[in-house]
mmCIF file with all atom_site columns, C-alpha atoms and ligand atoms in Angstrom:
data_model
loop_
_atom_site.group_PDB
_atom_site.id
_atom_site.type_symbol
_atom_site.label_atom_id
_atom_site.label_alt_id
_atom_site.label_comp_id
_atom_site.label_asym_id
_atom_site.label_entity_id
_atom_site.label_seq_id
_atom_site.pdbx_PDB_ins_code
_atom_site.Cartn_x
_atom_site.Cartn_y
_atom_site.Cartn_z
_atom_site.occupancy
_atom_site.B_iso_or_equiv
_atom_site.pdbx_formal_charge
_atom_site.auth_seq_id
_atom_site.auth_comp_id
_atom_site.auth_asym_id
_atom_site.auth_atom_id
_atom_site.pdbx_PDB_model_num
ATOM   1  C  CA  . MET A 1 1  ? -18.753 -18.797 -3.856 1.00 0.00 ? 1179 MET A CA  1
ATOM   2  C  CA  . ASN A 1 2  ? -20.266 -19.872 -7.110 1.00 0.00 ? 1180 ASN A CA  1
ATOM   3  C  CA  . ASP A 1 3  ? -22.440 -22.675 -5.806 1.00 0.00 ? 1181 ASP A CA  1
ATOM   4  C  CA  . LYS A 1 4  ? -24.948 -20.397 -4.174 1.00 0.00 ? 1182 LYS A CA  1
ATOM   5  C  CA  . VAL A 1 5  ? -27.735 -22.087 -6.101 1.00 0.00 ? 1183 VAL A CA  1
ATOM   6  C  CA  . HIS A 1 6  ? -27.200 -25.137 -3.926 1.00 0.00 ? 1184 HIS A CA  1
ATOM   7  C  CA  . PHE A 1 7  ? -28.127 -23.245 -0.804 1.00 0.00 ? 1185 PHE A CA  1
ATOM   8  C  CA  . ARG A 1 8  ? -31.589 -23.536 0.640  1.00 0.00 ? 1186 ARG A CA  1
ATOM   9  C  CA  . MET A 1 9  ? -33.266 -22.198 3.729  1.00 0.00 ? 1187 MET A CA  1
ATOM   10 C  CA  . CYS A 1 10 ? -34.186 -24.454 6.605  1.00 0.00 ? 1188 CYS A CA  1
ATOM   11 C  CA  . ILE A 1 11 ? -37.788 -23.743 7.527  1.00 0.00 ? 1189 ILE A CA  1
ATOM   12 C  CA  . GLY A 1 12 ? -36.996 -24.342 11.208 1.00 0.00 ? 1190 GLY A CA  1
ATOM   13 C  CA  . CYS A 1 13 ? -34.001 -22.108 11.995 1.00 0.00 ? 1191 CYS A CA  1
ATOM   14 C  CA  . GLN A 1 14 ? -34.318 -20.195 8.713  1.00 0.00 ? 1192 GLN A CA  1
ATOM   15 C  CA  . GLU A 1 15 ? -30.622 -20.402 8.022  1.00 0.00 ? 1193 GLU A CA  1
ATOM   16 C  CA  . MET A 1 16 ? -29.236 -20.859 4.566  1.00 0.00 ? 1194 MET A CA  1
ATOM   17 C  CA  . MET A 1 17 ? -27.412 -24.138 4.201  1.00 0.00 ? 1195 MET A CA  1
ATOM   18 C  CA  . HIS A 1 18 ? -26.018 -26.320 1.480  1.00 0.00 ? 1196 HIS A CA  1
ATOM   19 C  CA  . LYS A 1 19 ? -28.804 -28.585 0.366  1.00 0.00 ? 1197 LYS A CA  1
ATOM   20 C  CA  . ASN A 1 20 ? -26.686 -31.672 1.102  1.00 0.00 ? 1198 ASN A CA  1
ATOM   21 C  CA  . LYS A 1 21 ? -27.148 -30.837 4.760  1.00 0.00 ? 1199 LYS A CA  1
ATOM   22 C  CA  . LEU A 1 22 ? -30.880 -30.485 4.521  1.00 0.00 ? 1200 LEU A CA  1
ATOM   23 C  CA  . LEU A 1 23 ? -33.662 -32.974 4.248  1.00 0.00 ? 1201 LEU A CA  1
ATOM   24 C  CA  . ARG A 1 24 ? -36.133 -32.170 1.531  1.00 0.00 ? 1202 ARG A CA  1
ATOM   25 C  CA  . ILE A 1 25 ? -39.841 -32.734 1.820  1.00 0.00 ? 1203 ILE A CA  1
ATOM   26 C  CA  . CYS A 1 26 ? -41.815 -32.292 -1.322 1.00 0.00 ? 1204 CYS A CA  1
ATOM   27 C  CA  . SER A 1 27 ? -45.393 -31.970 -2.286 1.00 0.00 ? 1205 SER A CA  1
ATOM   28 C  CA  . THR A 1 28 ? -46.202 -33.415 -5.692 1.00 0.00 ? 1206 THR A CA  1
ATOM   29 C  CA  . GLU A 1 29 ? -49.330 -34.393 -7.585 1.00 0.00 ? 1207 GLU A CA  1
ATOM   30 C  CA  . LYS A 1 30 ? -48.961 -37.843 -6.063 1.00 0.00 ? 1208 LYS A CA  1
ATOM   31 C  CA  . GLY A 1 31 ? -48.775 -36.626 -2.496 1.00 0.00 ? 1209 GLY A CA  1
ATOM   32 C  CA  . ILE A 1 32 ? -46.165 -35.620 0.023  1.00 0.00 ? 1210 ILE A CA  1
ATOM   33 C  CA  . PHE A 1 33 ? -42.825 -37.387 0.158  1.00 0.00 ? 1211 PHE A CA  1
ATOM   34 C  CA  . VAL A 1 34 ? -39.551 -37.317 2.015  1.00 0.00 ? 1212 VAL A CA  1
ATOM   35 C  CA  . ASP A 1 35 ? -37.321 -36.565 -0.933 1.00 0.00 ? 1213 ASP A CA  1
ATOM   36 C  CA  . LYS A 1 36 ? -33.971 -38.148 -0.153 1.00 0.00 ? 1214 LYS A CA  1
ATOM   37 C  CA  . THR A 1 37 ? -32.786 -37.935 -3.742 1.00 0.00 ? 1215 THR A CA  1
ATOM   38 C  CA  . ASN A 1 38 ? -33.422 -34.197 -3.951 1.00 0.00 ? 1216 ASN A CA  1
ATOM   39 C  CA  . LYS A 1 39 ? -34.653 -34.952 -7.423 1.00 0.00 ? 1217 LYS A CA  1
ATOM   40 C  CA  . MET A 1 40 ? -38.355 -35.185 -7.027 1.00 0.00 ? 1218 MET A CA  1
ATOM   41 C  CA  . GLY A 1 41 ? -40.190 -32.261 -8.449 1.00 0.00 ? 1219 GLY A CA  1
ATOM   42 C  CA  . GLY A 1 42 ? -42.988 -30.363 -6.863 1.00 0.00 ? 1220 GLY A CA  1
ATOM   43 C  CA  . ARG A 1 43 ? -42.924 -27.820 -4.137 1.00 0.00 ? 1221 ARG A CA  1
ATOM   44 C  CA  . GLY A 1 44 ? -40.176 -28.431 -1.615 1.00 0.00 ? 1222 GLY A CA  1
ATOM   45 C  CA  . ALA A 1 45 ? -39.353 -27.527 1.946  1.00 0.00 ? 1223 ALA A CA  1
ATOM   46 C  CA  . TYR A 1 46 ? -36.018 -28.075 3.669  1.00 0.00 ? 1224 TYR A CA  1
ATOM   47 C  CA  . ILE A 1 47 ? -35.177 -28.977 7.239  1.00 0.00 ? 1225 ILE A CA  1
ATOM   48 C  CA  . CYS A 1 48 ? -31.728 -29.347 8.841  1.00 0.00 ? 1226 CYS A CA  1
ATOM   49 C  CA  . SER A 1 49 ? -32.403 -31.122 12.135 1.00 0.00 ? 1227 SER A CA  1
ATOM   50 C  CA  . GLY A 1 50 ? -34.916 -32.773 14.404 1.00 0.00 ? 1228 GLY A CA  1
ATOM   51 C  CA  . SER A 1 51 ? -35.282 -29.683 16.549 1.00 0.00 ? 1229 SER A CA  1
ATOM   52 C  CA  . CYS A 1 52 ? -35.962 -27.588 13.458 1.00 0.00 ? 1230 CYS A CA  1
ATOM   53 C  CA  . LEU A 1 53 ? -38.561 -30.114 12.435 1.00 0.00 ? 1231 LEU A CA  1
ATOM   54 C  CA  . LYS A 1 54 ? -40.226 -29.597 15.801 1.00 0.00 ? 1232 LYS A CA  1
ATOM   55 C  CA  . THR A 1 55 ? -40.167 -25.845 15.355 1.00 0.00 ? 1233 THR A CA  1
ATOM   56 C  CA  . ALA A 1 56 ? -41.545 -26.158 11.854 1.00 0.00 ? 1234 ALA A CA  1
ATOM   57 C  CA  . GLU A 1 57 ? -44.280 -28.485 13.030 1.00 0.00 ? 1235 GLU A CA  1
ATOM   58 C  CA  . LYS A 1 58 ? -45.263 -26.242 15.929 1.00 0.00 ? 1236 LYS A CA  1
ATOM   59 C  CA  . ARG A 1 59 ? -45.404 -23.134 13.801 1.00 0.00 ? 1237 ARG A CA  1
ATOM   60 C  CA  . LYS A 1 60 ? -47.068 -24.917 10.904 1.00 0.00 ? 1238 LYS A CA  1
ATOM   61 C  CA  . ARG A 1 61 ? -44.275 -23.890 8.607  1.00 0.00 ? 1239 ARG A CA  1
ATOM   62 C  CA  . LEU A 1 62 ? -44.275 -27.172 6.744  1.00 0.00 ? 1240 LEU A CA  1
ATOM   63 C  CA  . ASN A 1 63 ? -47.903 -26.797 5.860  1.00 0.00 ? 1241 ASN A CA  1
ATOM   64 C  CA  . ARG A 1 64 ? -47.275 -23.245 4.785  1.00 0.00 ? 1242 ARG A CA  1
ATOM   65 C  CA  . ALA A 1 65 ? -44.170 -24.038 2.737  1.00 0.00 ? 1243 ALA A CA  1
ATOM   66 C  CA  . LEU A 1 66 ? -45.845 -26.914 0.950  1.00 0.00 ? 1244 LEU A CA  1
ATOM   67 C  CA  . LYS A 1 67 ? -49.210 -25.186 0.805  1.00 0.00 ? 1245 LYS A CA  1
ATOM   68 C  CA  . THR A 1 68 ? -50.909 -28.295 2.076  1.00 0.00 ? 1246 THR A CA  1
ATOM   69 C  CA  . ALA A 1 69 ? -51.422 -30.186 5.316  1.00 0.00 ? 1247 ALA A CA  1
ATOM   70 C  CA  . VAL A 1 70 ? -48.605 -32.610 6.027  1.00 0.00 ? 1248 VAL A CA  1
ATOM   71 C  CA  . PRO A 1 71 ? -49.956 -35.941 7.302  1.00 0.00 ? 1249 PRO A CA  1
ATOM   72 C  CA  . ASP A 1 72 ? -48.741 -37.405 10.597 1.00 0.00 ? 1250 ASP A CA  1
ATOM   73 C  CA  . GLU A 1 73 ? -47.151 -40.402 8.918  1.00 0.00 ? 1251 GLU A CA  1
ATOM   74 C  CA  . ILE A 1 74 ? -44.898 -38.109 6.900  1.00 0.00 ? 1252 ILE A CA  1
ATOM   75 C  CA  . LEU A 1 75 ? -43.957 -36.227 10.059 1.00 0.00 ? 1253 LEU A CA  1
ATOM   76 C  CA  . CYS A 1 76 ? -43.127 -39.578 11.677 1.00 0.00 ? 1254 CYS A CA  1
ATOM   77 C  CA  . LEU A 1 77 ? -40.884 -40.489 8.762  1.00 0.00 ? 1255 LEU A CA  1
ATOM   78 C  CA  . LEU A 1 78 ? -39.154 -37.146 9.057  1.00 0.00 ? 1256 LEU A CA  1
ATOM   79 C  CA  . TYR A 1 79 ? -38.540 -37.548 12.777 1.00 0.00 ? 1257 TYR A CA  1
ATOM   80 C  CA  . LYS A 1 80 ? -37.071 -40.976 12.083 1.00 0.00 ? 1258 LYS A CA  1
ATOM   81 C  CA  . GLU A 1 81 ? -34.697 -39.468 9.555  1.00 0.00 ? 1259 GLU A CA  1
ATOM   82 C  CA  . PHE A 1 82 ? -33.266 -37.197 12.212 1.00 0.00 ? 1260 PHE A CA  1
ATOM   83 C  CA  . GLU A 1 83 ? -33.285 -39.788 14.979 1.00 0.00 ? 1261 GLU A CA  1
ATOM   84 C  CA  . ASN A 1 84 ? -29.803 -41.143 14.248 1.00 0.00 ? 1262 ASN A CA  1
ATOM   85 C  CA  . GLU A 1 85 ? -28.018 -37.847 14.460 1.00 0.00 ? 1263 GLU A CA  1
HETATM 86 ZN ZN1 . ZN  B 2 .  ? -32.622 -25.651 10.804 1.00 0.00 ? 1960 ZN  B ZN1 1
#
């Protein structure tokens, strides 16, 4: 496999997955965003599902991965992203 660089770890289940399957959250100078394009810079964290988001929220892994507190409205947006699965 030569596309290993495209694999990222989900901060919920901590499995390595292709980044197409993960939702990226990023922390930039302008704040925290749900990075659907995967192109925003900054520090990123990846999540694969709604249940992993819950795990990450409970264990404060998002805050730790992004090195900042993630506001509730961003968490809401994230939950919405996984709602249609
Ligand atoms: Zn996961």
